[in-house]
């Protein structure tokens, strides 16, 4: 009887604990992120602005065809009575005005957003893929491979990026054939490759540091004891645990790459003149202002 009396209170105490455990529901990292994100008004406003720009960029052909009825490269179409003075400010005909050639600045701005976003996203994607591959190998394998990749990262980061990018863009964009036997031709692929060439070290350095920390964790030892190989451990055990850091790096690289593309286009070594670009539009505006002042 004494044993029964000792066990009954124990069951009564454990009963509410079990019911409490059942009432608690775990949340995934994405659910935690969404809960915190929707409470931040500044983050919501910034996300809305970014989504609006992306939507306008995607809808640029529809605006050109159904709203303003002009393409990004259509020249003076009667905006002024004197074709020798094509410059106009914002009006009902041209919402942002027209440039020195009579091209609609609003439509060119939308198409320029498409160009900048395309180049920035592609260059960021290439940088992330290359940076993840090299950073994982350097941090996980170690030894001479780690030393070689680390020194390569240091060398690329120490280079004058803008000067080298101008030189490569001028050399490969001087002719239609491009460079490397026609393998790299001028245009969006060339600018994307130049930006990605100098963007991967930032990703590789962060991934290498995270890998050095994660490879000593218990779950990696457990996976190795289970019999999994290095490739599985790197891409199935270590890589998923650094997704948050990679996303942060990507969000920083995309605007940086947009500015990089704009700088190259402003210096006339980026996208061709016939392709609308924010940097090219700034260059055209500068040249038009100089022409008017002279």
mmCIF file of C-alpha atoms in Angstrom:
data_model
loop_
_atom_site.group_PDB
_atom_site.id
_atom_site.type_symbol
_atom_site.label_atom_id
_atom_site.label_comp_id
_atom_site.label_asym_id
_atom_site.label_seq_id
_atom_site.Cartn_x
_atom_site.Cartn_y
_atom_site.Cartn_z
ATOM 1 C CA UNK A 1 0.000 0.000 0.000
ATOM 2 C CA UNK A 2 2.841 2.377 0.745
ATOM 3 C CA UNK A 3 4.230 1.916 -2.694
ATOM 4 C CA UNK A 4 0.835 2.712 -4.256
ATOM 5 C CA UNK A 5 0.517 5.853 -2.159
ATOM 6 C CA UNK A 6 3.945 7.014 -3.294
ATOM 7 C CA UNK A 7 3.269 6.492 -6.985
ATOM 8 C CA UNK A 8 -0.154 8.149 -7.147
ATOM 9 C CA UNK A 9 1.055 11.685 -6.230
ATOM 10 C CA UNK A 10 3.845 11.295 -8.738
ATOM 11 C CA UNK A 11 1.351 10.592 -11.534
ATOM 12 C CA UNK A 12 -0.794 13.523 -10.438
ATOM 13 C CA UNK A 13 2.228 15.857 -10.644
ATOM 14 C CA UNK A 14 3.322 14.585 -14.046
ATOM 15 C CA UNK A 15 -0.154 14.872 -15.569
ATOM 16 C CA UNK A 16 -0.213 18.688 -15.865
ATOM 17 C CA UNK A 17 3.372 18.652 -17.100
ATOM 18 C CA UNK A 18 2.465 16.295 -19.924
ATOM 19 C CA UNK A 19 -0.568 18.377 -20.858
ATOM 20 C CA UNK A 20 1.593 21.499 -20.846
ATOM 21 C CA UNK A 21 4.149 19.930 -23.158
ATOM 22 C CA UNK A 22 1.411 18.960 -25.567
ATOM 23 C CA UNK A 23 0.072 22.522 -25.568
ATOM 24 C CA UNK A 24 3.436 24.039 -26.577
ATOM 25 C CA UNK A 25 4.055 24.028 -30.323
ATOM 26 C CA UNK A 26 7.487 24.495 -31.834
ATOM 27 C CA UNK A 27 8.047 27.050 -34.600
ATOM 28 C CA UNK A 28 10.444 26.827 -37.507
ATOM 29 C CA UNK A 29 13.105 29.519 -38.144
ATOM 30 C CA UNK A 30 11.008 30.850 -41.041
ATOM 31 C CA UNK A 31 7.981 31.218 -38.731
ATOM 32 C CA UNK A 32 10.094 33.068 -36.172
ATOM 33 C CA UNK A 33 11.458 35.315 -38.926
ATOM 34 C CA UNK A 34 7.979 36.116 -40.252
ATOM 35 C CA UNK A 35 6.670 36.869 -36.758
ATOM 36 C CA UNK A 36 9.477 39.344 -36.085
ATOM 37 C CA UNK A 37 9.434 40.773 -39.595
ATOM 38 C CA UNK A 38 5.751 41.703 -39.629
ATOM 39 C CA UNK A 39 6.217 43.671 -36.397
ATOM 40 C CA UNK A 40 8.951 45.876 -37.886
ATOM 41 C CA UNK A 41 7.244 48.723 -39.754
ATOM 42 C CA UNK A 42 10.451 50.065 -41.264
ATOM 43 C CA UNK A 43 11.321 46.636 -42.661
ATOM 44 C CA UNK A 44 7.814 46.279 -44.095
ATOM 45 C CA UNK A 45 8.034 49.697 -45.751
ATOM 46 C CA UNK A 46 11.465 48.904 -47.209
ATOM 47 C CA UNK A 47 10.226 45.554 -48.499
ATOM 48 C CA UNK A 48 7.256 47.296 -50.104
ATOM 49 C CA UNK A 49 9.537 49.770 -51.901
ATOM 50 C CA UNK A 50 11.754 46.947 -53.192
ATOM 51 C CA UNK A 51 8.757 44.923 -54.376
ATOM 52 C CA UNK A 52 7.329 48.015 -56.082
ATOM 53 C CA UNK A 53 10.578 48.590 -57.988
ATOM 54 C CA UNK A 54 10.716 44.949 -59.038
ATOM 55 C CA UNK A 55 7.084 45.050 -60.175
ATOM 56 C CA UNK A 56 7.639 48.236 -62.203
ATOM 57 C CA UNK A 57 10.736 46.713 -63.795
ATOM 58 C CA UNK A 58 8.853 43.567 -64.769
ATOM 59 C CA UNK A 59 5.918 45.586 -66.132
ATOM 60 C CA UNK A 60 8.119 47.933 -68.184
ATOM 61 C CA UNK A 61 7.074 46.429 -71.575
ATOM 62 C CA UNK A 62 3.409 46.782 -70.606
ATOM 63 C CA UNK A 63 3.921 50.460 -69.691
ATOM 64 C CA UNK A 64 5.743 51.082 -72.953
ATOM 65 C CA UNK A 65 3.041 49.432 -75.061
ATOM 66 C CA UNK A 66 -0.235 50.325 -73.364
ATOM 67 C CA UNK A 67 0.424 53.465 -71.279
ATOM 68 C CA UNK A 68 2.933 55.789 -72.938
ATOM 69 C CA UNK A 69 3.035 54.043 -76.348
ATOM 70 C CA UNK A 70 6.788 54.585 -76.714
ATOM 71 C CA UNK A 71 9.784 52.329 -76.450
ATOM 72 C CA UNK A 72 12.963 53.055 -74.495
ATOM 73 C CA UNK A 73 14.941 53.944 -77.635
ATOM 74 C CA UNK A 74 12.262 55.827 -79.588
ATOM 75 C CA UNK A 75 13.663 59.224 -80.574
ATOM 76 C CA UNK A 76 11.999 62.654 -80.686
ATOM 77 C CA UNK A 77 8.332 62.250 -81.624
ATOM 78 C CA UNK A 78 7.074 65.806 -81.591
ATOM 79 C CA UNK A 79 7.657 66.640 -77.933
ATOM 80 C CA UNK A 80 8.938 70.044 -79.059
ATOM 81 C CA UNK A 81 8.288 72.251 -82.042
ATOM 82 C CA UNK A 82 12.022 72.673 -82.613
ATOM 83 C CA UNK A 83 13.818 69.335 -83.013
ATOM 84 C CA UNK A 84 17.138 71.038 -82.276
ATOM 85 C CA UNK A 85 15.927 71.650 -78.708
ATOM 86 C CA UNK A 86 14.501 68.276 -77.652
ATOM 87 C CA UNK A 87 14.963 68.644 -73.896
ATOM 88 C CA UNK A 88 11.752 68.846 -71.898
ATOM 89 C CA UNK A 89 10.934 68.587 -68.226
ATOM 90 C CA UNK A 90 8.209 66.383 -66.737
ATOM 91 C CA UNK A 91 4.832 66.795 -68.433
ATOM 92 C CA UNK A 92 1.654 64.889 -69.219
ATOM 93 C CA UNK A 93 3.251 63.571 -72.399
ATOM 94 C CA UNK A 94 6.540 62.508 -70.815
ATOM 95 C CA UNK A 95 6.191 61.940 -67.061
ATOM 96 C CA UNK A 96 9.922 62.242 -66.322
ATOM 97 C CA UNK A 97 10.683 64.398 -69.349
ATOM 98 C CA UNK A 98 12.878 63.436 -72.298
ATOM 99 C CA UNK A 99 16.632 63.336 -72.766
ATOM 100 C CA UNK A 100 18.829 65.069 -75.340
ATOM 101 C CA UNK A 101 17.701 62.634 -78.060
ATOM 102 C CA UNK A 102 14.017 62.909 -77.223
ATOM 103 C CA UNK A 103 13.781 59.494 -75.549
ATOM 104 C CA UNK A 104 11.245 59.087 -72.759
ATOM 105 C CA UNK A 105 13.146 59.074 -69.445
ATOM 106 C CA UNK A 106 10.345 57.313 -67.533
ATOM 107 C CA UNK A 107 10.358 54.283 -69.820
ATOM 108 C CA UNK A 108 14.149 54.242 -69.899
ATOM 109 C CA UNK A 109 14.186 54.320 -66.094
ATOM 110 C CA UNK A 110 11.940 51.258 -65.935
ATOM 111 C CA UNK A 111 13.993 49.393 -68.523
ATOM 112 C CA UNK A 112 17.168 50.498 -66.752
ATOM 113 C CA UNK A 113 15.829 48.916 -63.560
ATOM 114 C CA UNK A 114 15.372 45.656 -65.465
ATOM 115 C CA UNK A 115 18.974 45.799 -66.669
ATOM 116 C CA UNK A 116 20.412 46.674 -63.259
ATOM 117 C CA UNK A 117 18.383 44.056 -61.392
ATOM 118 C CA UNK A 118 19.169 41.347 -63.950
ATOM 119 C CA UNK A 119 22.905 41.978 -63.815
ATOM 120 C CA UNK A 120 22.962 42.333 -60.032
ATOM 121 C CA UNK A 121 20.968 39.146 -59.394
ATOM 122 C CA UNK A 122 22.963 37.069 -61.890
ATOM 123 C CA UNK A 123 26.306 38.360 -60.607
ATOM 124 C CA UNK A 124 25.250 37.777 -57.000
ATOM 125 C CA UNK A 125 24.123 34.244 -57.818
ATOM 126 C CA UNK A 126 27.439 33.409 -59.481
ATOM 127 C CA UNK A 127 29.374 34.946 -56.597
ATOM 128 C CA UNK A 128 27.385 32.942 -54.052
ATOM 129 C CA UNK A 129 27.869 29.632 -55.896
ATOM 130 C CA UNK A 130 31.627 30.150 -56.324
ATOM 131 C CA UNK A 131 32.047 31.548 -52.807
ATOM 132 C CA UNK A 132 30.162 28.662 -51.192
ATOM 133 C CA UNK A 133 32.145 26.027 -53.093
ATOM 134 C CA UNK A 134 35.561 27.536 -52.312
ATOM 135 C CA UNK A 135 34.682 28.536 -48.754
ATOM 136 C CA UNK A 136 33.365 25.083 -47.878
ATOM 137 C CA UNK A 137 36.437 23.356 -49.280
ATOM 138 C CA UNK A 138 38.815 25.756 -47.555
ATOM 139 C CA UNK A 139 37.143 25.508 -44.158
ATOM 140 C CA UNK A 140 36.372 21.794 -44.188
ATOM 141 C CA UNK A 141 39.465 20.327 -45.839
ATOM 142 C CA UNK A 142 41.999 22.756 -44.385
ATOM 143 C CA UNK A 143 45.714 22.344 -44.898
ATOM 144 C CA UNK A 144 47.369 23.582 -48.060
ATOM 145 C CA UNK A 145 44.031 23.957 -49.848
ATOM 146 C CA UNK A 146 42.815 26.310 -47.125
ATOM 147 C CA UNK A 147 46.032 28.305 -47.344
ATOM 148 C CA UNK A 148 45.823 28.601 -51.131
ATOM 149 C CA UNK A 149 42.158 29.684 -51.174
ATOM 150 C CA UNK A 150 42.663 32.100 -48.280
ATOM 151 C CA UNK A 151 45.613 33.775 -49.991
ATOM 152 C CA UNK A 152 43.648 33.940 -53.241
ATOM 153 C CA UNK A 153 40.822 35.690 -51.400
ATOM 154 C CA UNK A 154 43.269 38.161 -49.873
ATOM 155 C CA UNK A 155 44.805 38.891 -53.286
ATOM 156 C CA UNK A 156 41.461 39.560 -54.969
ATOM 157 C CA UNK A 157 40.266 41.764 -52.101
ATOM 158 C CA UNK A 158 43.486 43.796 -52.221
ATOM 159 C CA UNK A 159 43.115 44.642 -55.924
ATOM 160 C CA UNK A 160 41.725 48.008 -57.126
ATOM 161 C CA UNK A 161 38.416 46.564 -58.279
ATOM 162 C CA UNK A 162 37.029 49.527 -60.200
ATOM 163 C CA UNK A 163 40.239 50.133 -62.143
ATOM 164 C CA UNK A 164 40.547 46.478 -63.118
ATOM 165 C CA UNK A 165 36.853 46.326 -64.038
ATOM 166 C CA UNK A 166 37.277 49.390 -66.281
ATOM 167 C CA UNK A 167 40.306 47.798 -67.946
ATOM 168 C CA UNK A 168 38.579 44.466 -68.557
ATOM 169 C CA UNK A 169 35.413 46.160 -69.794
ATOM 170 C CA UNK A 170 37.362 48.414 -72.164
ATOM 171 C CA UNK A 171 39.484 45.549 -73.495
ATOM 172 C CA UNK A 172 36.613 43.096 -74.047
ATOM 173 C CA UNK A 173 34.115 45.743 -75.178
ATOM 174 C CA UNK A 174 36.337 47.414 -77.751
ATOM 175 C CA UNK A 175 35.076 45.171 -80.562
ATOM 176 C CA UNK A 176 32.033 43.081 -81.330
ATOM 177 C CA UNK A 177 34.102 39.880 -81.152
ATOM 178 C CA UNK A 178 34.909 40.520 -77.490
ATOM 179 C CA UNK A 179 37.898 38.758 -75.960
ATOM 180 C CA UNK A 180 39.195 35.231 -75.301
ATOM 181 C CA UNK A 181 38.487 34.241 -78.877
ATOM 182 C CA UNK A 182 34.890 35.441 -78.792
ATOM 183 C CA UNK A 183 34.085 33.554 -75.580
ATOM 184 C CA UNK A 184 33.378 36.788 -73.685
ATOM 185 C CA UNK A 185 31.390 39.282 -75.733
ATOM 186 C CA UNK A 186 30.397 42.836 -74.763
ATOM 187 C CA UNK A 187 27.031 43.368 -73.183
ATOM 188 C CA UNK A 188 25.201 42.063 -70.145
ATOM 189 C CA UNK A 189 27.203 38.775 -69.924
ATOM 190 C CA UNK A 190 30.489 40.703 -69.835
ATOM 191 C CA UNK A 191 29.355 43.104 -67.099
ATOM 192 C CA UNK A 192 27.879 40.215 -65.101
ATOM 193 C CA UNK A 193 31.127 38.268 -65.315
ATOM 194 C CA UNK A 194 33.228 41.266 -64.281
ATOM 195 C CA UNK A 195 31.086 41.937 -61.220
ATOM 196 C CA UNK A 196 30.978 38.251 -60.225
ATOM 197 C CA UNK A 197 34.755 38.008 -60.650
ATOM 198 C CA UNK A 198 35.251 40.477 -57.812
ATOM 199 C CA UNK A 199 32.231 39.524 -55.661
ATOM 200 C CA UNK A 200 32.868 35.907 -54.691
ATOM 201 C CA UNK A 201 35.676 36.559 -52.110
ATOM 202 C CA UNK A 202 33.216 38.211 -49.707
ATOM 203 C CA UNK A 203 31.012 35.112 -49.711
ATOM 204 C CA UNK A 204 33.955 32.698 -49.571
ATOM 205 C CA UNK A 205 35.483 34.374 -46.520
ATOM 206 C CA UNK A 206 32.241 34.249 -44.525
ATOM 207 C CA UNK A 207 31.491 30.650 -45.554
ATOM 208 C CA UNK A 208 35.030 29.567 -44.643
ATOM 209 C CA UNK A 209 34.744 31.093 -41.168
ATOM 210 C CA UNK A 210 31.360 29.483 -40.556
ATOM 211 C CA UNK A 211 32.648 26.117 -41.777
ATOM 212 C CA UNK A 212 35.634 26.235 -39.422
ATOM 213 C CA UNK A 213 33.201 26.696 -36.532
ATOM 214 C CA UNK A 214 30.578 24.161 -37.597
ATOM 215 C CA UNK A 215 32.877 21.291 -38.542
ATOM 216 C CA UNK A 216 33.702 20.723 -34.874
ATOM 217 C CA UNK A 217 30.065 20.485 -33.769
ATOM 218 C CA UNK A 218 28.492 17.309 -32.439
ATOM 219 C CA UNK A 219 26.111 16.735 -35.348
ATOM 220 C CA UNK A 220 29.052 16.683 -37.766
ATOM 221 C CA UNK A 221 30.829 14.091 -35.642
ATOM 222 C CA UNK A 222 27.618 12.076 -35.502
ATOM 223 C CA UNK A 223 27.255 12.186 -39.298
ATOM 224 C CA UNK A 224 30.885 11.127 -39.723
ATOM 225 C CA UNK A 225 30.410 8.273 -37.228
ATOM 226 C CA UNK A 226 27.312 7.162 -39.123
ATOM 227 C CA UNK A 227 29.448 6.671 -42.227
ATOM 228 C CA UNK A 228 28.589 9.689 -44.386
ATOM 229 C CA UNK A 229 31.288 11.087 -46.677
ATOM 230 C CA UNK A 230 32.748 14.571 -46.794
ATOM 231 C CA UNK A 231 30.503 15.759 -49.644
ATOM 232 C CA UNK A 232 27.369 14.788 -47.734
ATOM 233 C CA UNK A 233 28.614 16.423 -44.540
ATOM 234 C CA UNK A 234 29.553 19.665 -46.301
ATOM 235 C CA UNK A 235 26.361 20.133 -48.316
ATOM 236 C CA UNK A 236 23.782 18.384 -46.127
ATOM 237 C CA UNK A 237 25.004 19.041 -42.603
ATOM 238 C CA UNK A 238 27.146 22.213 -42.622
ATOM 239 C CA UNK A 239 25.718 24.289 -45.484
ATOM 240 C CA UNK A 240 22.079 24.370 -44.237
ATOM 241 C CA UNK A 241 23.290 25.818 -40.930
ATOM 242 C CA UNK A 242 24.812 28.885 -42.597
ATOM 243 C CA UNK A 243 21.882 29.819 -44.850
ATOM 244 C CA UNK A 244 21.039 32.847 -42.699
ATOM 245 C CA UNK A 245 24.538 34.291 -43.094
ATOM 246 C CA UNK A 246 24.507 33.677 -46.850
ATOM 247 C CA UNK A 247 21.149 35.449 -47.201
ATOM 248 C CA UNK A 248 22.507 38.480 -45.349
ATOM 249 C CA UNK A 249 25.571 38.595 -47.625
ATOM 250 C CA UNK A 250 23.374 38.280 -50.723
ATOM 251 C CA UNK A 251 21.139 41.176 -49.639
ATOM 252 C CA UNK A 252 24.254 43.320 -49.232
ATOM 253 C CA UNK A 253 25.821 42.258 -52.532
ATOM 254 C CA UNK A 254 22.783 42.972 -54.730
ATOM 255 C CA UNK A 255 22.658 46.777 -54.119
ATOM 256 C CA UNK A 256 26.451 46.898 -54.229
ATOM 257 C CA UNK A 257 26.401 45.182 -57.625
ATOM 258 C CA UNK A 258 23.724 47.584 -58.876
ATOM 259 C CA UNK A 259 26.022 50.496 -58.039
ATOM 260 C CA UNK A 260 28.973 48.663 -59.620
ATOM 261 C CA UNK A 261 27.052 48.199 -62.878
ATOM 262 C CA UNK A 262 25.907 51.815 -62.836
ATOM 263 C CA UNK A 263 29.502 52.990 -62.390
ATOM 264 C CA UNK A 264 30.733 50.894 -65.322
ATOM 265 C CA UNK A 265 27.884 52.045 -67.562
ATOM 266 C CA UNK A 266 28.456 55.663 -66.540
ATOM 267 C CA UNK A 267 32.086 55.295 -67.653
ATOM 268 C CA UNK A 268 30.946 53.774 -70.983
ATOM 269 C CA UNK A 269 32.507 50.350 -70.299
ATOM 270 C CA UNK A 270 29.323 48.645 -69.108
ATOM 271 C CA UNK A 271 26.271 47.670 -71.104
ATOM 272 C CA UNK A 272 26.062 48.896 -74.735
ATOM 273 C CA UNK A 273 24.608 52.314 -75.481
ATOM 274 C CA UNK A 274 21.427 50.835 -76.971
ATOM 275 C CA UNK A 275 20.557 49.044 -73.710
ATOM 276 C CA UNK A 276 18.873 51.297 -71.130
ATOM 277 C CA UNK A 277 20.883 51.513 -67.923
ATOM 278 C CA UNK A 278 20.804 53.832 -64.941
ATOM 279 C CA UNK A 279 24.516 54.535 -65.230
ATOM 280 C CA UNK A 280 24.225 55.162 -68.959
ATOM 281 C CA UNK A 281 21.302 57.527 -68.380
ATOM 282 C CA UNK A 282 23.373 59.511 -65.871
ATOM 283 C CA UNK A 283 26.183 59.709 -68.401
ATOM 284 C CA UNK A 284 23.778 60.898 -71.121
ATOM 285 C CA UNK A 285 22.330 63.506 -68.775
ATOM 286 C CA UNK A 286 25.802 64.762 -67.888
ATOM 287 C CA UNK A 287 26.816 65.009 -71.530
ATOM 288 C CA UNK A 288 23.544 66.723 -72.416
ATOM 289 C CA UNK A 289 23.980 69.270 -69.640
ATOM 290 C CA UNK A 290 27.501 70.024 -70.811
ATOM 291 C CA UNK A 291 26.316 70.427 -74.375
ATOM 292 C CA UNK A 292 23.574 72.862 -73.321
ATOM 293 C CA UNK A 293 25.963 74.892 -71.157
ATOM 294 C CA UNK A 294 28.500 75.180 -73.963
#
